[in-house]
PDB file of C-alpha atoms in Angstrom:
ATOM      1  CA  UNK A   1      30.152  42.514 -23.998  1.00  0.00           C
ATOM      2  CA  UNK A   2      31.763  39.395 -25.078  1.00  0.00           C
ATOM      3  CA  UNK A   3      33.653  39.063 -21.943  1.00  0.00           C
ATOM      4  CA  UNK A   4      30.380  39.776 -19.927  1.00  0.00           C
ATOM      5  CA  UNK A   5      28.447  37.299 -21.866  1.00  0.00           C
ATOM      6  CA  UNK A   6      31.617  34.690 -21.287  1.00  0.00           C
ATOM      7  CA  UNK A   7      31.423  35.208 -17.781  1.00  0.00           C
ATOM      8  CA  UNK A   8      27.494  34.642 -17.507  1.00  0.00           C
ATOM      9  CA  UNK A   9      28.118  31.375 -19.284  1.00  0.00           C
ATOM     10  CA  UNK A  10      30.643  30.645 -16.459  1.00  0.00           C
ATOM     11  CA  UNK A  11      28.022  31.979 -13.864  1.00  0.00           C
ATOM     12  CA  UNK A  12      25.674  29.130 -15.542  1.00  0.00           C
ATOM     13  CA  UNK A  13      28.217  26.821 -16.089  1.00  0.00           C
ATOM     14  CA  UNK A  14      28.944  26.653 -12.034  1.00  0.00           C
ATOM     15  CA  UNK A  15      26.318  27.460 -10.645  1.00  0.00           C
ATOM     16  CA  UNK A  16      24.388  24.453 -11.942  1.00  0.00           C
ATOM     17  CA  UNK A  17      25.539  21.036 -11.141  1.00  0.00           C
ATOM     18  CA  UNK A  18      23.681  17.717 -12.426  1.00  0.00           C
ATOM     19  CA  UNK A  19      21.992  14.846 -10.728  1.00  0.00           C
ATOM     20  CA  UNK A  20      24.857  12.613  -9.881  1.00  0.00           C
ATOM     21  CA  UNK A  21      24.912   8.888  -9.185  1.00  0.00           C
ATOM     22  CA  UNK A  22      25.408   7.915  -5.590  1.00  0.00           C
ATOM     23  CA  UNK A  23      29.285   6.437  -5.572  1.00  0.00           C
ATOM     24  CA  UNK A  24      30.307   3.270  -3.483  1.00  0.00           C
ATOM     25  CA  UNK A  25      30.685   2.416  -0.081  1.00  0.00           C
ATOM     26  CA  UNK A  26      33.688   3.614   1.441  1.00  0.00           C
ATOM     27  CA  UNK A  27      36.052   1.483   4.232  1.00  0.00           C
ATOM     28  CA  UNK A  28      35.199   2.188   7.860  1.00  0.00           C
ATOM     29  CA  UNK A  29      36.823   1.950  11.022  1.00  0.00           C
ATOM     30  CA  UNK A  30      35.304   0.688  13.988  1.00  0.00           C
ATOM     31  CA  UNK A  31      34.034   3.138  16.602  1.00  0.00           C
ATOM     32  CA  UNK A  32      33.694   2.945  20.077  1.00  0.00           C
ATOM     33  CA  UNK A  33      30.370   3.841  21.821  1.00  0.00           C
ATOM     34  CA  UNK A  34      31.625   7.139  23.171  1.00  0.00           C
ATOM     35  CA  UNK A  35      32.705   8.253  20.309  1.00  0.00           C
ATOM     36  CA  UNK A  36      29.520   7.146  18.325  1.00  0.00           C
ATOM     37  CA  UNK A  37      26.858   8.677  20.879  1.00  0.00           C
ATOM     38  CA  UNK A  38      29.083  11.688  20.548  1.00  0.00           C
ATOM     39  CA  UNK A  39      29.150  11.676  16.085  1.00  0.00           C
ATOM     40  CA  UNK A  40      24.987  11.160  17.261  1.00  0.00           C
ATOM     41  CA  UNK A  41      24.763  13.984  18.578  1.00  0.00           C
ATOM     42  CA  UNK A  42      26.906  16.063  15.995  1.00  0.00           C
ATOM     43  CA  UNK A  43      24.517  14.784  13.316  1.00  0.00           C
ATOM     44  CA  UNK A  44      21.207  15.677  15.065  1.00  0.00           C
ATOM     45  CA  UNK A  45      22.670  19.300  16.185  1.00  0.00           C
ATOM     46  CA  UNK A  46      23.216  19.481  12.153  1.00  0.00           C
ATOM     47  CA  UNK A  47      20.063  18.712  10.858  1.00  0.00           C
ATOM     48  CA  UNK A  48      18.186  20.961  13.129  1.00  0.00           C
ATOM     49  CA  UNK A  49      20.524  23.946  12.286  1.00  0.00           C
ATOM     50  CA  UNK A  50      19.359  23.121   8.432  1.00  0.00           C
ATOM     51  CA  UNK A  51      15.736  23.083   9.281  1.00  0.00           C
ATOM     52  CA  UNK A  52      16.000  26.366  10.639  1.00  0.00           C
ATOM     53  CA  UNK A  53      17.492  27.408   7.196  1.00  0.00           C
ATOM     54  CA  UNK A  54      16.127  24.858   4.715  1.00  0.00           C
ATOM     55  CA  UNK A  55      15.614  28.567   2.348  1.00  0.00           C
ATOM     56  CA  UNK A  56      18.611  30.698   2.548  1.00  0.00           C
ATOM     57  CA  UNK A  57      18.085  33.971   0.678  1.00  0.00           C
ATOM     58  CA  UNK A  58      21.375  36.158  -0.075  1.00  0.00           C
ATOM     59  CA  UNK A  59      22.414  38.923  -1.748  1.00  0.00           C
ATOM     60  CA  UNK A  60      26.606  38.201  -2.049  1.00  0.00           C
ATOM     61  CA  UNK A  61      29.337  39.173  -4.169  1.00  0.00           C
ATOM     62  CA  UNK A  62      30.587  36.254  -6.488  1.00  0.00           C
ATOM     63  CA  UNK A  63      34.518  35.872  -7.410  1.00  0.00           C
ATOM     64  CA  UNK A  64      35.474  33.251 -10.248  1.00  0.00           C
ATOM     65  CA  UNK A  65      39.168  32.065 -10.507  1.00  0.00           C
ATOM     66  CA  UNK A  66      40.427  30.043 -13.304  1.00  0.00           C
ATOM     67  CA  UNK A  67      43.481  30.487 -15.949  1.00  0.00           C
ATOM     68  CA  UNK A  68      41.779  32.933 -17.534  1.00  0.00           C
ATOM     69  CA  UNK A  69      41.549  35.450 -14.554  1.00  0.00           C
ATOM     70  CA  UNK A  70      39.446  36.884 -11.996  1.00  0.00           C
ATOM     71  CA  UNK A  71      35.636  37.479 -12.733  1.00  0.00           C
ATOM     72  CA  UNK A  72      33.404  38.767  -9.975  1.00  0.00           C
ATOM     73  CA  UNK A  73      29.794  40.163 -10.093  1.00  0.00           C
ATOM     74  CA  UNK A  74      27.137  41.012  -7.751  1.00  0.00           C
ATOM     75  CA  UNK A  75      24.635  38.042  -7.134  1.00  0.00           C
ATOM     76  CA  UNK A  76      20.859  37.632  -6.146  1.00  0.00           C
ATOM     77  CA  UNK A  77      20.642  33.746  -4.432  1.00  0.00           C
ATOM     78  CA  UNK A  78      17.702  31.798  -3.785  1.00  0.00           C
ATOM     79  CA  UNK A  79      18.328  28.140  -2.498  1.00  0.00           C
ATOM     80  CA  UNK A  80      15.976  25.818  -0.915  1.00  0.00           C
ATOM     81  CA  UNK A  81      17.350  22.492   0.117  1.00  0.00           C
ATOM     82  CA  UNK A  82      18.105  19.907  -1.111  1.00  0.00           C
ATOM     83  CA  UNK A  83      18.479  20.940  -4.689  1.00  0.00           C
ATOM     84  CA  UNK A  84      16.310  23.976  -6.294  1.00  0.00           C
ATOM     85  CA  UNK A  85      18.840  27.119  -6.951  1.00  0.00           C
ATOM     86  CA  UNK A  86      17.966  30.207  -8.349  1.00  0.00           C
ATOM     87  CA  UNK A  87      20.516  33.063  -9.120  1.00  0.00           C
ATOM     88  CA  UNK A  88      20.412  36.572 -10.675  1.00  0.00           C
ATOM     89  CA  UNK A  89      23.980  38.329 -11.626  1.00  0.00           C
ATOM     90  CA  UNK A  90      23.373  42.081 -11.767  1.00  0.00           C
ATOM     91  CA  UNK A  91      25.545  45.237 -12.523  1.00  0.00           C
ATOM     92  CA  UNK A  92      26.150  48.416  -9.952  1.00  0.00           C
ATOM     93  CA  UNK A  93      22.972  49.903 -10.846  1.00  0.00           C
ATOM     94  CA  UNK A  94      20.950  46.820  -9.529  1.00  0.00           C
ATOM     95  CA  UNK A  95      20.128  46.010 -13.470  1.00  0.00           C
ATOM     96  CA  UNK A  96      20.143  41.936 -13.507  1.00  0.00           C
ATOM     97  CA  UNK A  97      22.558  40.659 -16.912  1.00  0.00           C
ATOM     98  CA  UNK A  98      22.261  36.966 -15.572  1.00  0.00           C
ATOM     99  CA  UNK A  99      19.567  34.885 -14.394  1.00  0.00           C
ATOM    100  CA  UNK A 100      19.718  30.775 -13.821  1.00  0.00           C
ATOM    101  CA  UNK A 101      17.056  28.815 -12.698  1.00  0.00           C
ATOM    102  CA  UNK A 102      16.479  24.805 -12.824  1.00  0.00           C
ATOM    103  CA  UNK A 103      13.603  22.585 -12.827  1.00  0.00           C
ATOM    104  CA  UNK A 104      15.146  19.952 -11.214  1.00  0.00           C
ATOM    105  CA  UNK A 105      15.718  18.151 -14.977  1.00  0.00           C
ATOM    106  CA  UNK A 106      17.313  21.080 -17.352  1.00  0.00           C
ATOM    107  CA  UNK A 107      19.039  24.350 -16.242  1.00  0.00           C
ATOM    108  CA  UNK A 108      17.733  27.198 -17.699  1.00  0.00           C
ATOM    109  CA  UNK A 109      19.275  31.173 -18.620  1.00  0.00           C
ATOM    110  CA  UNK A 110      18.393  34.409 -19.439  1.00  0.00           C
ATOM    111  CA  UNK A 111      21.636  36.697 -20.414  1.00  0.00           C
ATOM    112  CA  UNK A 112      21.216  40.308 -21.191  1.00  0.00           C
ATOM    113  CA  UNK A 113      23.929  41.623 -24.269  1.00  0.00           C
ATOM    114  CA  UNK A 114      23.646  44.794 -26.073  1.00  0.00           C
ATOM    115  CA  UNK A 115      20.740  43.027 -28.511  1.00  0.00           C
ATOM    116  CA  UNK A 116      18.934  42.330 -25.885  1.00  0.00           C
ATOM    117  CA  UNK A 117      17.963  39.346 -24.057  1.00  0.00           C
ATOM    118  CA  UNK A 118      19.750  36.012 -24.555  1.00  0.00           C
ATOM    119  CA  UNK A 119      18.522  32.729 -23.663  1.00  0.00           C
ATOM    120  CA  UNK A 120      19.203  29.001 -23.181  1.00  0.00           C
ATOM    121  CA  UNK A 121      19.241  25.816 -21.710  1.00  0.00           C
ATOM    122  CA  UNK A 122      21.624  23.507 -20.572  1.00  0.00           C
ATOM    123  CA  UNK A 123      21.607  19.801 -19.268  1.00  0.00           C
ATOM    124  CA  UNK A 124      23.279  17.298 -17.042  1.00  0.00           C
ATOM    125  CA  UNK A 125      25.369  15.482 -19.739  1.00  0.00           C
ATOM    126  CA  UNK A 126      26.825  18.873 -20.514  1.00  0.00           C
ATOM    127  CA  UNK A 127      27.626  20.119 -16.993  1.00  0.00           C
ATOM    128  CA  UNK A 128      29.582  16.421 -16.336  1.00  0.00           C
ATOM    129  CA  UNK A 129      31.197  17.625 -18.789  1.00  0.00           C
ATOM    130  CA  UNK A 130      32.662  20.788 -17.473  1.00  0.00           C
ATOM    131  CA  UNK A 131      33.183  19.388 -14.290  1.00  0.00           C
ATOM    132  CA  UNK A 132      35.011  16.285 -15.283  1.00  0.00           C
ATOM    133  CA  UNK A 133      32.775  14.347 -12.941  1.00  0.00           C
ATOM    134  CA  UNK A 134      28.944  14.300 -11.837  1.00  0.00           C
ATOM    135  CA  UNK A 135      28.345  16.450  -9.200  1.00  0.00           C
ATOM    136  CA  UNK A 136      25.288  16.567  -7.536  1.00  0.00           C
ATOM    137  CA  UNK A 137      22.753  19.204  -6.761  1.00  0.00           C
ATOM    138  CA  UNK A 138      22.120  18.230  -3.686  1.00  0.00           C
ATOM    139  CA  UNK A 139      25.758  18.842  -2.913  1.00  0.00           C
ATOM    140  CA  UNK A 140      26.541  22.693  -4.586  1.00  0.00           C
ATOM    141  CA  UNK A 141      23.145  23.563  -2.977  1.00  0.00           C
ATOM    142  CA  UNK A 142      24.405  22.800   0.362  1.00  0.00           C
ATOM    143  CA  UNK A 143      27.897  24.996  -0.160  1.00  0.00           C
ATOM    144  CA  UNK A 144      26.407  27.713  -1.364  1.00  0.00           C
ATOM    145  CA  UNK A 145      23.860  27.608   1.924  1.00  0.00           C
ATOM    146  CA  UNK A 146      26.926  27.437   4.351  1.00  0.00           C
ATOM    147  CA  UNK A 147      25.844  24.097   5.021  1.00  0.00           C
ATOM    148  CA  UNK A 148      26.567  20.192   4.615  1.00  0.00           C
ATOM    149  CA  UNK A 149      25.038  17.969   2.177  1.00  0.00           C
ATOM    150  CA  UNK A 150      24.137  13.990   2.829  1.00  0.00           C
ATOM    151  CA  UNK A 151      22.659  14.219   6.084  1.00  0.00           C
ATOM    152  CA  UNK A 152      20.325  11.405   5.271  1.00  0.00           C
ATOM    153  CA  UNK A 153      23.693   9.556   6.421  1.00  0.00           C
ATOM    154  CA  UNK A 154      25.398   8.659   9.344  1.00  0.00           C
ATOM    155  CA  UNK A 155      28.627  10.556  10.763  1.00  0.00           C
ATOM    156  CA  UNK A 156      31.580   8.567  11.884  1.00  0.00           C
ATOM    157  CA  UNK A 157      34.615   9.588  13.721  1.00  0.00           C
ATOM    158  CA  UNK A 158      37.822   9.513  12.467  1.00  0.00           C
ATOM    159  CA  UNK A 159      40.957   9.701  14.826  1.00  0.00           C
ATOM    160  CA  UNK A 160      39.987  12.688  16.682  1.00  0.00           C
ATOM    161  CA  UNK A 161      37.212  14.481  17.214  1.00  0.00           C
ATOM    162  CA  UNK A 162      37.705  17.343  14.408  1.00  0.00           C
ATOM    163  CA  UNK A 163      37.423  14.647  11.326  1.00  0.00           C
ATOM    164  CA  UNK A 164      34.046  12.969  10.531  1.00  0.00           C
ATOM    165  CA  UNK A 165      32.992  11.138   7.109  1.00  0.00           C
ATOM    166  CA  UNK A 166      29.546   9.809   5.750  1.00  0.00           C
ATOM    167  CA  UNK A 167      28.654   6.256   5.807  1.00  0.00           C
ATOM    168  CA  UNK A 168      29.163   5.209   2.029  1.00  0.00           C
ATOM    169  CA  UNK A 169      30.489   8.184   0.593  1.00  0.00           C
ATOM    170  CA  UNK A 170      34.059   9.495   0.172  1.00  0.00           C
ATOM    171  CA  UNK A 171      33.653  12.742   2.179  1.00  0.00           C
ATOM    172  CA  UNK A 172      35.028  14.039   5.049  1.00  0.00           C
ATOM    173  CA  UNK A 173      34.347  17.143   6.794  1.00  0.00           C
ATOM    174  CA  UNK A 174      36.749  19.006   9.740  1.00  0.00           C
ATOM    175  CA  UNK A 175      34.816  21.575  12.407  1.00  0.00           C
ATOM    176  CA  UNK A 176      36.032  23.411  14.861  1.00  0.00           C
ATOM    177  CA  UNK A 177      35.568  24.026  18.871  1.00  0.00           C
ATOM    178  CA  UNK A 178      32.306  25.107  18.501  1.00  0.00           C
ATOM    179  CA  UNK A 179      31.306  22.269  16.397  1.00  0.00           C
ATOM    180  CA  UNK A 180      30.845  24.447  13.039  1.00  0.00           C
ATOM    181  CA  UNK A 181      31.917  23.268  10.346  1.00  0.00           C
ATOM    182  CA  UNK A 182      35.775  24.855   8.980  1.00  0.00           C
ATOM    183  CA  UNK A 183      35.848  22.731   5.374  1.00  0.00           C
ATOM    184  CA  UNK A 184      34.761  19.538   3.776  1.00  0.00           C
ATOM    185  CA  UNK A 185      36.542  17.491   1.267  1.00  0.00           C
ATOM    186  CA  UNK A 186      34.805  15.139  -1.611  1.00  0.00           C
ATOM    187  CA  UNK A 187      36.717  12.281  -2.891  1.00  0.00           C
ATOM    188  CA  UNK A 188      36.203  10.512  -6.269  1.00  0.00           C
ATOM    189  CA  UNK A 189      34.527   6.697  -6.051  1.00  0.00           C
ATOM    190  CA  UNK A 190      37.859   5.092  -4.536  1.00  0.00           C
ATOM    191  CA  UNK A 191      38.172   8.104  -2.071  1.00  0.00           C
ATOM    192  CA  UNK A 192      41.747   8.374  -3.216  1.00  0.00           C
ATOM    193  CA  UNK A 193      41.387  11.336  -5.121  1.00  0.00           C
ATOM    194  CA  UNK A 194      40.315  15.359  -4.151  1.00  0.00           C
ATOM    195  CA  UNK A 195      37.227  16.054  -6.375  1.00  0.00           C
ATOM    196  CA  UNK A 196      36.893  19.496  -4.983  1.00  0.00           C
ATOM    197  CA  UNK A 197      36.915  21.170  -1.191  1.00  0.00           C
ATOM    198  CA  UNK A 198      34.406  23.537   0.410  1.00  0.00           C
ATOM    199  CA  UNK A 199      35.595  26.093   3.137  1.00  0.00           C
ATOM    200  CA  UNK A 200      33.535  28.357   5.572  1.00  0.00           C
ATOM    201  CA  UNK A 201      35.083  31.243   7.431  1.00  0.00           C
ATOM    202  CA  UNK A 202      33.337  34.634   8.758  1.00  0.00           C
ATOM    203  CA  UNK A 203      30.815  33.003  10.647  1.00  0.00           C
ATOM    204  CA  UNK A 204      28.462  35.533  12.427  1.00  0.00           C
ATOM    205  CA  UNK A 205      25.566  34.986  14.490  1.00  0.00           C
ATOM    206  CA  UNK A 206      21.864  35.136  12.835  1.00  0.00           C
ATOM    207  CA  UNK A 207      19.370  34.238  15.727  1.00  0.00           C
ATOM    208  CA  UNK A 208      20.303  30.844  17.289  1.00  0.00           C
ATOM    209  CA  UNK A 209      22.703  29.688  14.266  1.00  0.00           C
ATOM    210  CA  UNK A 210      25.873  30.503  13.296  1.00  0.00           C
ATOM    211  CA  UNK A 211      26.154  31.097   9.384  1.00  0.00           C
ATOM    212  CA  UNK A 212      29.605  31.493   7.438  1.00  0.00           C
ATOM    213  CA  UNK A 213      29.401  34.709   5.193  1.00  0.00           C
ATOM    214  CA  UNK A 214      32.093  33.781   3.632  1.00  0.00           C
ATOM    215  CA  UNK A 215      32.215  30.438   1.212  1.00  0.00           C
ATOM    216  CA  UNK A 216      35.184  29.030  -0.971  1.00  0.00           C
ATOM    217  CA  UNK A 217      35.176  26.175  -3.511  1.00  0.00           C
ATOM    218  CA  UNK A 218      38.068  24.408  -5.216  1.00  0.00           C
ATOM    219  CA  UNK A 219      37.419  22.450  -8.007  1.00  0.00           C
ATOM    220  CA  UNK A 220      41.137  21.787  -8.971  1.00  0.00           C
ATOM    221  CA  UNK A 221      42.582  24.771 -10.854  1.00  0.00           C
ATOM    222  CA  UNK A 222      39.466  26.459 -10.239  1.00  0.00           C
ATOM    223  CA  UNK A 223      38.086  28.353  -7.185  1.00  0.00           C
ATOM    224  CA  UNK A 224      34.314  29.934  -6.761  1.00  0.00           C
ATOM    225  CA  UNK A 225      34.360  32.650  -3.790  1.00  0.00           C
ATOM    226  CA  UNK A 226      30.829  33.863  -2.013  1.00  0.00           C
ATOM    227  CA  UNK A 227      31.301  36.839   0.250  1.00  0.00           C
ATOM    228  CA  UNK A 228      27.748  37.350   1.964  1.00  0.00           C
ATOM    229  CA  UNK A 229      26.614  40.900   2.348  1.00  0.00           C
ATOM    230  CA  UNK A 230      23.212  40.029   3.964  1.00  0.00           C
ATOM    231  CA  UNK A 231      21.035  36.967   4.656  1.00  0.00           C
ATOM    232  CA  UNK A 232      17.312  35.396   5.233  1.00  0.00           C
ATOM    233  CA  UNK A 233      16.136  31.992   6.300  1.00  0.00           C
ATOM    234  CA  UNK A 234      13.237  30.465   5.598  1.00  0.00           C
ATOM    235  CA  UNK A 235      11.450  34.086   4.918  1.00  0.00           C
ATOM    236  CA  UNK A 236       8.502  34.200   2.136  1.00  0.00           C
ATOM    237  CA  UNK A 237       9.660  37.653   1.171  1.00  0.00           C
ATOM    238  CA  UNK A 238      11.009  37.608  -2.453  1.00  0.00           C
ATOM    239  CA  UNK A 239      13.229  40.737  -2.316  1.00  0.00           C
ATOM    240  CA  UNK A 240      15.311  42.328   0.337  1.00  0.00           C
TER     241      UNK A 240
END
């Protein structure tokens, strides 16, 4: 049970990330009008992939790498962009152990041990804490969706047309042939230094999108793993 109740901690631990601060403006390159109409039209093919998934509902199977080992439960997700994430953890009889919600301010849990249920609370100052940096909501919401975060900003071209990065923040993203996106890298405030990297892979069809079914973060020595089973966007249903 302890080991159970230490991995629901990590569940909440991770799958909550505070309100960070927006970081400097990062250096630019100068574009040339091809290649900006073409980063134009990247950007608007973007944002109307996310509106037709602004809720992605999921039931997935969660893997949790650090130097303690390998943790991995079955999880219940509800995400509605930008930033509101719910998530249940449950066992192989469909009985829920974990539940995390947020109200946008404080992080809440529900934990179920052998006494019953266990709850708490935890805030932003806390989570910085664990991460060793602010990390926005805004910005685990949109990995755990399969999609990008900061599209409020503009897309620039690097040297080729595979590398792009947001106008005043140090992240780049890489896509493929087809234009979906393969991985995305945050940088700290200078842009010098790897934060943590998001990767998609197993992208399927699911009516006129393409969504990756399978998700990987790396946070340093640490690595969070989704493996989709089944999806729904923008449904009002609230089970499968």
């Amino acid at each position: 049970m302890k080991t159970k109740f230490c991995f629901a901690i990590t569940i909440v631990s991770f799958l909550f990330a505070c309100q960070g601060k927006q970081p400097p403006s990062a250096s630019l390159r100068l574009f040339s009008a091809h290649e900006t109409v073409f980063s134009r039209m990247l950007h608007q093919r973007f944002l109307a992939e996310q509106s037709t998934r602004s809720v992605v509902r999921g039931l997935a199977e969660m893997t949790w790498r650090d130097s303690h080992g390998t943790r991995t439960s079955d999880v219940a997700l509800h995400l509605q962009l930008p930033h509101d994430l719910t998530a249940e953890a449950f066992d192989a009889l469909a009985d829920v152990w974990a539940k995390i919600r947020t109200d946008g301010k404080k992080f809440f849990f529900e934990v179920l041990t052998d006494r019953g249920k266990r709850r708490g609370k935890t805030t932003e100052r806390h989570l910085a804490k664990f991460f060793s940096f602010e990390w926005e909501t805004e910005e685990f919401v949109a990995a755990l969706a399969g999609t990008l975060p900061f599209l409020t900003s503009d897309i620039f071209l690097e040297e080729n047309r595979s590398l792009f990065h947001f106008q005043q923040r140090p992240f780049t993203f890489r896509i493929d042939q087809k234009g979906r996106v393969l991985s995305y890298r945050r940088g700290d405030e200078s842009g010098t230094k790897t934060l943590y990297e998001v990767h998609f892979s197993d992208y399927r069809l699911h009516g006129k999108t393409f969504f990756p079914y399978r998700v990987v973060i790396k946070l340093q020595e640490r690595e969070l793993s989704l493996r989709y089973r089944e999806v729904k966007f923008n449904e009002d249903e609230k089970s499968f």
